[in-house]
CSV table of C-alpha atoms and ligand atoms in Angstrom, one decimal:
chain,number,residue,atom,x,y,z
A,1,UNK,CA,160.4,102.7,128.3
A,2,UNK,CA,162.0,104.8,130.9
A,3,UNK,CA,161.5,108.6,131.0
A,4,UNK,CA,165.5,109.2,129.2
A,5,UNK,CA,164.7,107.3,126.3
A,6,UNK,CA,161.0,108.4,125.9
A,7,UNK,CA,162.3,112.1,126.3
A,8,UNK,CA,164.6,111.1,122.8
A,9,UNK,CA,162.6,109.0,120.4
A,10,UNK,CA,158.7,109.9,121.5
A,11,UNK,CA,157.2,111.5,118.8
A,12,UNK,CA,160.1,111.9,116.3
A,13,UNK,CA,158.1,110.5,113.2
A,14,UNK,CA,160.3,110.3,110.4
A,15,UNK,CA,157.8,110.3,107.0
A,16,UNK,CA,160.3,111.0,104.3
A,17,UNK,CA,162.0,108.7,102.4
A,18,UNK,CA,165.3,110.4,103.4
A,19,UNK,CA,166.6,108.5,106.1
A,20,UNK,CA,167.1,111.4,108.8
A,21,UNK,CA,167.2,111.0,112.5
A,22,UNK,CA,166.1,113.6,113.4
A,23,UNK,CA,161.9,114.3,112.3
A,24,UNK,CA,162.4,117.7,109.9
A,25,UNK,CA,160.5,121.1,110.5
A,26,UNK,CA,157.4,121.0,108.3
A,27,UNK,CA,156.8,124.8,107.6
A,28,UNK,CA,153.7,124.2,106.2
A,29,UNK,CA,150.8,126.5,107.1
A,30,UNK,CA,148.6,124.6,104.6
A,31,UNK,CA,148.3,120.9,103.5
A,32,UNK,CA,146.3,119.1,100.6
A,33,UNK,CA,143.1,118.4,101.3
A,34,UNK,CA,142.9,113.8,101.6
A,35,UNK,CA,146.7,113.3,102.4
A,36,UNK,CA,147.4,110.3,104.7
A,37,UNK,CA,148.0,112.5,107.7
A,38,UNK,CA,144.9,114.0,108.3
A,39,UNK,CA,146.4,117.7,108.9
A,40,UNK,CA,144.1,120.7,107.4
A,41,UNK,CA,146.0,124.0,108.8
A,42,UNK,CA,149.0,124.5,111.1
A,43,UNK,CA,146.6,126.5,113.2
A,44,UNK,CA,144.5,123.2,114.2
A,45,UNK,CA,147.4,120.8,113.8
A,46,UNK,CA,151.1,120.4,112.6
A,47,UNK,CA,153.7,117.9,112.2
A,48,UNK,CA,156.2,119.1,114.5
A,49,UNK,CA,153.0,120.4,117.0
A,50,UNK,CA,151.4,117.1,116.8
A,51,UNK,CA,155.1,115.6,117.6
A,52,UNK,CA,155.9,117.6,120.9
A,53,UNK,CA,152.3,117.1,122.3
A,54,UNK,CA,152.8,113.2,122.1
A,55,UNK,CA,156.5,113.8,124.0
A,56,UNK,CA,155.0,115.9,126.5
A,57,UNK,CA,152.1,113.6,127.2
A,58,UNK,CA,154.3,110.7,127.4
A,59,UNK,CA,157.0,112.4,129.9
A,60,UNK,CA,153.9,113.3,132.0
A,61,UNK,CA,151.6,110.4,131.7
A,62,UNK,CA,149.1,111.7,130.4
A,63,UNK,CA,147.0,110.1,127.4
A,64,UNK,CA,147.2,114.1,125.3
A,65,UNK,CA,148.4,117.2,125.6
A,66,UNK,CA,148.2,120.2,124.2
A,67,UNK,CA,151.3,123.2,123.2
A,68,UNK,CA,150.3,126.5,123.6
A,69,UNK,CA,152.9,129.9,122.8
A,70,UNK,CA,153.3,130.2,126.4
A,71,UNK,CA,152.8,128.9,129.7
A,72,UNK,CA,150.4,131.6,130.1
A,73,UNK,CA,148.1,131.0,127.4
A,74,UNK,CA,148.2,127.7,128.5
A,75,UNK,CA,147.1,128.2,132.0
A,76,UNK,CA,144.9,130.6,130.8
A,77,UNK,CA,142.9,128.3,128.5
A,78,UNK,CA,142.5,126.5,131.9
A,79,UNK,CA,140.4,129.5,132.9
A,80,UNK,CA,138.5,129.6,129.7
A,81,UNK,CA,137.3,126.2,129.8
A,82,UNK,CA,135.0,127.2,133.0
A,83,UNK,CA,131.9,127.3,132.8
A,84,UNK,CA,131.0,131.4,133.5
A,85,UNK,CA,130.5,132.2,137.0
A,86,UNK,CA,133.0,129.1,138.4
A,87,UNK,CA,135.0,129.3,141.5
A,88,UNK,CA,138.7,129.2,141.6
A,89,UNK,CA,141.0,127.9,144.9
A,90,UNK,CA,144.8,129.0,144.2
A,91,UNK,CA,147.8,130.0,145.7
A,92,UNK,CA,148.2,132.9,147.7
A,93,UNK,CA,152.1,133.2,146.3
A,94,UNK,CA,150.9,131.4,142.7
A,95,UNK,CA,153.1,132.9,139.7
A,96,UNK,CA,152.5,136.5,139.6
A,97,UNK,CA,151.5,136.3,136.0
A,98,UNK,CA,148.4,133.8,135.8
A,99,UNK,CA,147.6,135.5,138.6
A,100,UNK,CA,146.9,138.6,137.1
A,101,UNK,CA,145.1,136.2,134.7
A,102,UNK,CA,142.5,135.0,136.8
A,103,UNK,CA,142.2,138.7,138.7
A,104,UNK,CA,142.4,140.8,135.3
A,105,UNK,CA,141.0,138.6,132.5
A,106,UNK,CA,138.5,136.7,134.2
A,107,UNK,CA,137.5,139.5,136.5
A,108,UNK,CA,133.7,139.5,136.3
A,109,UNK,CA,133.4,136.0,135.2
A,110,UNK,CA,134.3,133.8,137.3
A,111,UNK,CA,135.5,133.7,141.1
A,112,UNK,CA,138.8,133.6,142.8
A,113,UNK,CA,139.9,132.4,146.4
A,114,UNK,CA,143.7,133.0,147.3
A,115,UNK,CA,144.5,130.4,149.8
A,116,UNK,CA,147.7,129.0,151.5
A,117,UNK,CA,147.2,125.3,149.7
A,118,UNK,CA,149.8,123.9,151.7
A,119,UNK,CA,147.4,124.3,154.7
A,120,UNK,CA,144.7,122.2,153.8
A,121,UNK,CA,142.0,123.2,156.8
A,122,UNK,CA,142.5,127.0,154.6
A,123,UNK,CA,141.9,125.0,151.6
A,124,UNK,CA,139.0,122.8,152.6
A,125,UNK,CA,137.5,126.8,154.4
A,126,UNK,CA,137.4,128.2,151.3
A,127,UNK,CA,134.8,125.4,149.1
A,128,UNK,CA,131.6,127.2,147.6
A,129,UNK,CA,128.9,125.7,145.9
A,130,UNK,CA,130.6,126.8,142.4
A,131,UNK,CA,134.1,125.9,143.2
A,132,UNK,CA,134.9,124.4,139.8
A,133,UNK,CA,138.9,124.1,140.1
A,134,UNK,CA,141.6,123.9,142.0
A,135,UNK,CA,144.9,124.8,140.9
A,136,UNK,CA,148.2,124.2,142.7
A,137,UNK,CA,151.5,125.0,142.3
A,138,UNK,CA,154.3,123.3,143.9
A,139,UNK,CA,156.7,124.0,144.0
A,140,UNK,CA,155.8,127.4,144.3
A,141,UNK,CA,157.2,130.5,142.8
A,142,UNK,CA,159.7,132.3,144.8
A,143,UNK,CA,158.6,130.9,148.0
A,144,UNK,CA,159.0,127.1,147.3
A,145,UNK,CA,156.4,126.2,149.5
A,146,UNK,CA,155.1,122.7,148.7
A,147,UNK,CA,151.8,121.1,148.5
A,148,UNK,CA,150.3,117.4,149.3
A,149,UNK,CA,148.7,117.1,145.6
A,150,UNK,CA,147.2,113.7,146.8
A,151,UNK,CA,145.5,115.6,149.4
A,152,UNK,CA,144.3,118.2,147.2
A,153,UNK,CA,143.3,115.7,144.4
A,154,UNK,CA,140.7,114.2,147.1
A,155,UNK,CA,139.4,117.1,148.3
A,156,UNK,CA,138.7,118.2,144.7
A,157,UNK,CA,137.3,115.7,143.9
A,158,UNK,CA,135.2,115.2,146.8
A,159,UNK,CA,133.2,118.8,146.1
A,160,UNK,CA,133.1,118.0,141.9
A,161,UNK,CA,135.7,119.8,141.0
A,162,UNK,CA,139.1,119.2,139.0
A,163,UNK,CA,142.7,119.8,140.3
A,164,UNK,CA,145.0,121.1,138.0
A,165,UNK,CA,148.6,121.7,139.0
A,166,UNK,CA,151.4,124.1,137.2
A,167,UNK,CA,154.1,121.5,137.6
A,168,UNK,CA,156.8,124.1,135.7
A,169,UNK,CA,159.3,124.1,138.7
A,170,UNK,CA,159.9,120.3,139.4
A,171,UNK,CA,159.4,119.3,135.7
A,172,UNK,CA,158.0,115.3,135.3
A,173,UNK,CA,161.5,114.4,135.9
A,174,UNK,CA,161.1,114.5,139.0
A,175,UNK,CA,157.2,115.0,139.6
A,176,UNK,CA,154.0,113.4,137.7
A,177,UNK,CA,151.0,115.2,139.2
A,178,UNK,CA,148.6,113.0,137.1
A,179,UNK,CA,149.5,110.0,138.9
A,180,UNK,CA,149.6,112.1,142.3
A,181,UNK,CA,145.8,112.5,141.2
A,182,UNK,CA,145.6,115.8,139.5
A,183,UNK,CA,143.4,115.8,136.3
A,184,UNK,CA,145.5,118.5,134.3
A,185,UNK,CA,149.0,119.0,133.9
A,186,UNK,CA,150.3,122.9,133.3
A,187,UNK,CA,153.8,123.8,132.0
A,188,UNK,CA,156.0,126.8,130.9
A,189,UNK,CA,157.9,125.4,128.4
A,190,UNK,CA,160.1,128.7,128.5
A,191,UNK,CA,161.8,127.5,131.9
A,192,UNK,CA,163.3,123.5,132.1
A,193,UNK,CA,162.0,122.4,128.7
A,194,UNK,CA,163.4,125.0,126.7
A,195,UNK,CA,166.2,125.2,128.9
A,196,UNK,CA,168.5,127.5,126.8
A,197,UNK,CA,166.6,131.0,127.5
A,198,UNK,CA,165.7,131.2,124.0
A,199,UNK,CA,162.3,129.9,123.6
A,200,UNK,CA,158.7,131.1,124.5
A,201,UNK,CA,156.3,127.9,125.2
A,202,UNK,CA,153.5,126.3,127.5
A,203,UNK,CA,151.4,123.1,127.7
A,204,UNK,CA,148.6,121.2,129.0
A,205,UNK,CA,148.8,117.7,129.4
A,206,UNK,CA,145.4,115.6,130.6
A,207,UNK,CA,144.7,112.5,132.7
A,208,UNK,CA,141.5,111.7,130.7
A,209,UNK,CA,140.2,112.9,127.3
A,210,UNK,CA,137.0,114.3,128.4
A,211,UNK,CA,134.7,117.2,127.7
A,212,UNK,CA,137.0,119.6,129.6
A,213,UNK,CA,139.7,118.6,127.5
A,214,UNK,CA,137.4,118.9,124.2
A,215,UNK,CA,137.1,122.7,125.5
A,216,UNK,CA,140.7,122.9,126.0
A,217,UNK,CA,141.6,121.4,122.3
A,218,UNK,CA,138.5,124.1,120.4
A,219,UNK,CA,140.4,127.1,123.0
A,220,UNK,CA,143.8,126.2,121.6
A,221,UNK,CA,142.4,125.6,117.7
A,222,UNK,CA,139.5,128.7,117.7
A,223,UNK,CA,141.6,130.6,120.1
A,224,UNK,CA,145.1,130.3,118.3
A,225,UNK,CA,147.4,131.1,120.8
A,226,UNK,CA,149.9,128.2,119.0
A,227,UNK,CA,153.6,127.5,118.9
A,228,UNK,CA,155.2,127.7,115.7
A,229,UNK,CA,156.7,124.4,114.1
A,230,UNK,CA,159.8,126.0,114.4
A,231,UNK,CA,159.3,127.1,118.2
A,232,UNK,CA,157.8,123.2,118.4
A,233,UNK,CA,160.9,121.5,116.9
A,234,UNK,CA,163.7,123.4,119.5
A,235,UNK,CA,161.2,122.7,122.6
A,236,UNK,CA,161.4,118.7,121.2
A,237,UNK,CA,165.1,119.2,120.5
A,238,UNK,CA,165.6,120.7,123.9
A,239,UNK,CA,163.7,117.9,126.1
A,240,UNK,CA,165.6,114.9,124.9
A,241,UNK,CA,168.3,116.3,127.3
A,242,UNK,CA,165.8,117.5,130.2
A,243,UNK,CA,166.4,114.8,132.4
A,244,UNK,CA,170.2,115.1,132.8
A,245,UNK,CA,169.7,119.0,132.9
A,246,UNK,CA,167.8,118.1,135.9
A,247,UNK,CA,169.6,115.9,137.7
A,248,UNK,CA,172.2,118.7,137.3
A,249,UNK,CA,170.4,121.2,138.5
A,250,UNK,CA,169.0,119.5,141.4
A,251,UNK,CA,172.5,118.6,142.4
A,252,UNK,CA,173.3,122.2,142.2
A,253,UNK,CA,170.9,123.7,143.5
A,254,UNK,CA,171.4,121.4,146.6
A,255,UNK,CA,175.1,122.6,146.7
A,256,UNK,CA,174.2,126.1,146.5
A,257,UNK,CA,171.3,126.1,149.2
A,258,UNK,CA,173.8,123.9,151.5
A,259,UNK,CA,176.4,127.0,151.4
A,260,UNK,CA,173.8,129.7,152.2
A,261,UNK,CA,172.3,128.0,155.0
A,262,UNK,CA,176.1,128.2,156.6
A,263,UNK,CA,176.3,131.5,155.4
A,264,UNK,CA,176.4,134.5,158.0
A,265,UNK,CA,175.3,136.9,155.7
A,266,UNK,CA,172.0,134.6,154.9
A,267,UNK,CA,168.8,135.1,156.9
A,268,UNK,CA,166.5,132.3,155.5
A,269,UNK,CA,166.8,129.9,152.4
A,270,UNK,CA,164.0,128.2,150.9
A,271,UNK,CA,164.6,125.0,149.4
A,272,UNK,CA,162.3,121.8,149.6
A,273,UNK,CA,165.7,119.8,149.7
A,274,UNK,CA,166.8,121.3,152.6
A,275,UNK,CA,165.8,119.1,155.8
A,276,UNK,CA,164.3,122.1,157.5
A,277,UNK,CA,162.3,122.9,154.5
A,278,UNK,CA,158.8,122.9,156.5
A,279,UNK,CA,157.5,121.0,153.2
A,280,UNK,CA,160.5,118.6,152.8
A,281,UNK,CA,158.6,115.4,153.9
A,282,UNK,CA,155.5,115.7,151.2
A,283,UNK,CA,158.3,116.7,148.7
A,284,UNK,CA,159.9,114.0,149.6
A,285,UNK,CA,156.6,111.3,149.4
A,286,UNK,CA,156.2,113.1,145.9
A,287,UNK,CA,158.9,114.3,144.1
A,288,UNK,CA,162.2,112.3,143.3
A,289,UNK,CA,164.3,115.1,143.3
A,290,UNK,CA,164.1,118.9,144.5
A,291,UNK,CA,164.3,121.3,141.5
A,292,UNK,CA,166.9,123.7,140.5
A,293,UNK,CA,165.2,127.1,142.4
A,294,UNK,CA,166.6,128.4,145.7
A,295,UNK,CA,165.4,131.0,147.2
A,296,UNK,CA,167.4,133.2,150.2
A,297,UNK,CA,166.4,136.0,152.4
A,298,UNK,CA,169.7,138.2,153.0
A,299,UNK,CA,170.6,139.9,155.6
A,300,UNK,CA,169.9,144.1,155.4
A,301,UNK,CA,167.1,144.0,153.8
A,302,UNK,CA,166.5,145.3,150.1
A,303,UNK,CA,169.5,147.4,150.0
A,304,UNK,CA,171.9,144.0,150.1
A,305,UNK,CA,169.7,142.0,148.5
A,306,UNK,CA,170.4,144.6,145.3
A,307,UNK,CA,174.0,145.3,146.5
A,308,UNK,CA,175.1,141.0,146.6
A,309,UNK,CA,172.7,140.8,143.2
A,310,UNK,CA,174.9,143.9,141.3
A,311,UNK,CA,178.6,142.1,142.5
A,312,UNK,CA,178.1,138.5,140.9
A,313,UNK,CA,179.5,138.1,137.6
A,314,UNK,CA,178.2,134.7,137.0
A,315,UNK,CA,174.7,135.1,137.7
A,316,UNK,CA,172.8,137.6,135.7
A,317,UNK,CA,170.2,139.5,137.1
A,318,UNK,CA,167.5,138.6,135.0
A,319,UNK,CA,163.3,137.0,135.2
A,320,UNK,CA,162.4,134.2,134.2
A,321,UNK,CA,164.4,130.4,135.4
A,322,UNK,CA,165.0,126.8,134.0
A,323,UNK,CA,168.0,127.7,131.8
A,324,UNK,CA,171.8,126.1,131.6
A,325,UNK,CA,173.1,129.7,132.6
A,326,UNK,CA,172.4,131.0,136.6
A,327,UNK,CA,170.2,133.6,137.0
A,328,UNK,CA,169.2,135.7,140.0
A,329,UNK,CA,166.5,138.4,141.1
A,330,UNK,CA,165.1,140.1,143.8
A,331,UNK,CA,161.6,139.1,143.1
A,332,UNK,CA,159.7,141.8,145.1
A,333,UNK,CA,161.1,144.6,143.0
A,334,UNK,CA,159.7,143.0,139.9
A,335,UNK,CA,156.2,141.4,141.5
A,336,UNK,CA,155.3,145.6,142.3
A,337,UNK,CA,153.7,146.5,145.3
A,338,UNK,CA,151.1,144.2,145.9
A,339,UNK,CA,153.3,141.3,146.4
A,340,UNK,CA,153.3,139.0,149.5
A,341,UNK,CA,157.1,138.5,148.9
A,342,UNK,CA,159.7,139.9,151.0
A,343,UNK,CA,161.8,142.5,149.8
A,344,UNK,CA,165.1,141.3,151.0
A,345,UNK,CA,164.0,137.4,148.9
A,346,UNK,CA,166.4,136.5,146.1
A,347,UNK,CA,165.4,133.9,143.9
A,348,UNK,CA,168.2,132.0,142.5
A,349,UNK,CA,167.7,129.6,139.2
A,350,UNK,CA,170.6,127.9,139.6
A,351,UNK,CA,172.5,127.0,135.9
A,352,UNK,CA,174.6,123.9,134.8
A,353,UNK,CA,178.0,125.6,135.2
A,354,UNK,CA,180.3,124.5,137.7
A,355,UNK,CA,179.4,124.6,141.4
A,356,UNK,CA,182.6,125.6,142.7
A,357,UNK,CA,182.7,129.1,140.2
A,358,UNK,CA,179.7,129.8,141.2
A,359,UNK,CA,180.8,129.4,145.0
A,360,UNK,CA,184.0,131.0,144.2
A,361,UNK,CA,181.4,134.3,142.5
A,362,UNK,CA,179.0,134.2,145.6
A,363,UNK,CA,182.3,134.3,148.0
A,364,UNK,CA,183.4,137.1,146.4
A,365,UNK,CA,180.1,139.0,146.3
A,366,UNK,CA,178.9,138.3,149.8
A,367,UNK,CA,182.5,140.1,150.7
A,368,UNK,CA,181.4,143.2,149.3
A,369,UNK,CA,177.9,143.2,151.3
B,401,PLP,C1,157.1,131.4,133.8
B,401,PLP,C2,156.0,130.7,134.5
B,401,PLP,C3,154.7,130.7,134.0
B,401,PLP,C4,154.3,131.4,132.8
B,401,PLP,O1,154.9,131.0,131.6
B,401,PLP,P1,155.3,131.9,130.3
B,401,PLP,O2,155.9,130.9,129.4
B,401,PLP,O3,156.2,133.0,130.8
B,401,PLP,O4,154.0,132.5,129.8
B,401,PLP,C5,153.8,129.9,134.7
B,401,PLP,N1,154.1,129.3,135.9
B,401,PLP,C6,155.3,129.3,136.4
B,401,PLP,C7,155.6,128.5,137.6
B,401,PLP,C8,156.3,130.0,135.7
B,401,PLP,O5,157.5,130.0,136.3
């Protein structure tokens, strides 16, 4: 089946004898011991659980996956299943908050490089003995910079390690890391899949059910860092319409990066769509469409970046990305003062309303800059 109709009708297990459509939320935190099902406690397993982890593993090809409450539990449990004392290669610009994973929670346990993984000589520099994992991102967060995952699945592999990649920002709609080569799958269900701004989630979806993944499955069950069925049942609701969303998005976000590269007020815009994009061709050779996140660089610094950011109406001026509504931020002042990102960077997740009022908001915006 193609990725549209898999997104509606994989996993929706209708048990009842009611006739519904749509599989009902099973609120259940308990179940009687021998039913047909197999299910012991919500915490190790639950109808509506059970359903979104066989839509997510379909939508990525995986053969499982696993729903966590957020995209950073998820990655986290990543981090867990290392053995102590394991080397980590990520990105230097890697989301700011599994970042402070591996540097605050793992400190002491295992090790961390911060590379440039879209410069694979950096990448290959930065092996040790104990390098355990690699984990991409790419799209990247704010900067969009893009990695060959094929490339990085072979050097992985080559020193015993696993890749895993956080494949949030281009969503299997438009990008399937497993079949790219990576061995695990990460997502923040908060951003594309929920879609509407109004649900927390994460998952982990695997190329292979192995030992790793046996470590993942006891992290999620022992470790409890679950979605509710309730929380499960929206996130399934929400991803039967993730691949139009997309398409949308992508086409937006095209339109969008297209006016601020002709824009005098723009210095720089970062999108992999974008012929100029220094990363455009491997997007291209592994991605079938670009994502819905823009970045810009405008011109006088911080001071307009906040200025251009406080006229729009139509964007708010809010974290986070991936939902119908636009939404825009200057990422430095919420990354603190550590960050690599340029202070004058808006980010720009670009929403589902129509292109020209969001032109017509930016017009008048940029006029007041
Ligand atoms: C938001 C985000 C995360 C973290 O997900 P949460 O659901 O907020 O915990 C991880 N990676 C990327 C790329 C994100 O955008």
């Amino acid at each position: 089946m193609k990725f549209e109709t898999r997104a509606i009708h994989k996993g929706n297990h209708i048990t009842d004898n009611t006739g519904s459509v749509v599989q009902p939320i099973t609120l259940s935190t308990t179940f009687e011991h021998g039913n047909e099902a197999g299910l012991l406690y919500t915490r190790a397993g639950n109808p509506n659980r059970l359903a979104l982890e066989e839509l997510i593993a379909s939508l990525e090809q995986g053969v499982d996956a696993a729903a966590f409450s957020s995209g950073n539990a998820a990655g986290t449990a990543v981090y867990q299943a290392l053995e102590p004392g394991s080397h980590i290669i990520a990105p230097d610009d890697m989301y700011h908050g599994l970042h402070n994973s591996m540097t605050i929670l793992f400190k002491g346990i295992h090790e961390v490089s911060f590379v440039d993984m879209s410069n694979l000589e950096a990448v290959k520099a930065a092996i040790r003995p104990n390098t355990k994992l690699f984990w991409v991102e790419t799209p990247s967060n704010p900067l969009l910079k893009i990695t060959d995952i094929r490339k990085v699945a072979e050097i992985a592999h080559e020193n015993g390690a696993i890749l895993a990649c956080d494949n949030t920002f281009a969503t299997p709609v438009f990008q399937n890391p497993l079949l790219l080569g990576a061995d695990i799958v990460m997502h923040s269900s908060t951003k594309y899949f929920g879609g509407h701004s109004d649900l927390l989630g994460g998952a982990l979806v695997t190329k292979e059910k192995n030992e790793f993944w046996n470590k993942i499955r006891t992290i999620q069950r022992v470790g409890g860092a679950v979605p509710s069925p309730t929380d499960c049942y929206w996130l399934a609701r929400s991803i039967k319409s993730l691949a139009y969303r997309m398409k949308g998005h992508a086409e937006h976000a095209m339109v969008l990066a297209d006016y601020f590269l002709a824009h005098p007020k723009v210095e720089r815009v970062y999108y992999p769509g974008l012929k100029n994009h220094p990363g455009h061709e491997i997007a291209a050779s592994q991605m079938s469409g670009f994502g819905g996140v823009v970045s810009i660089q405008v011109k006088g610094g911080a001071v307009s970046a906040d200025k251009l950011i406080s006229e729009l109406h139509l964007f708010a001026n809010a974290t986070s990305l991936g939902g119908i509504e636009s939404l825009i931020e200057r990422r430095a002042a919420v990354e603190g003062p550590d960050t690599l990102t340029p202070q004058n960077l808006i980010r720009v997740s670009v929403g589902l309303e129509h292109t020209e009022d969001l032109l017509t908001d930016l017009d008048q915006a940029f006029s007041k800059v």
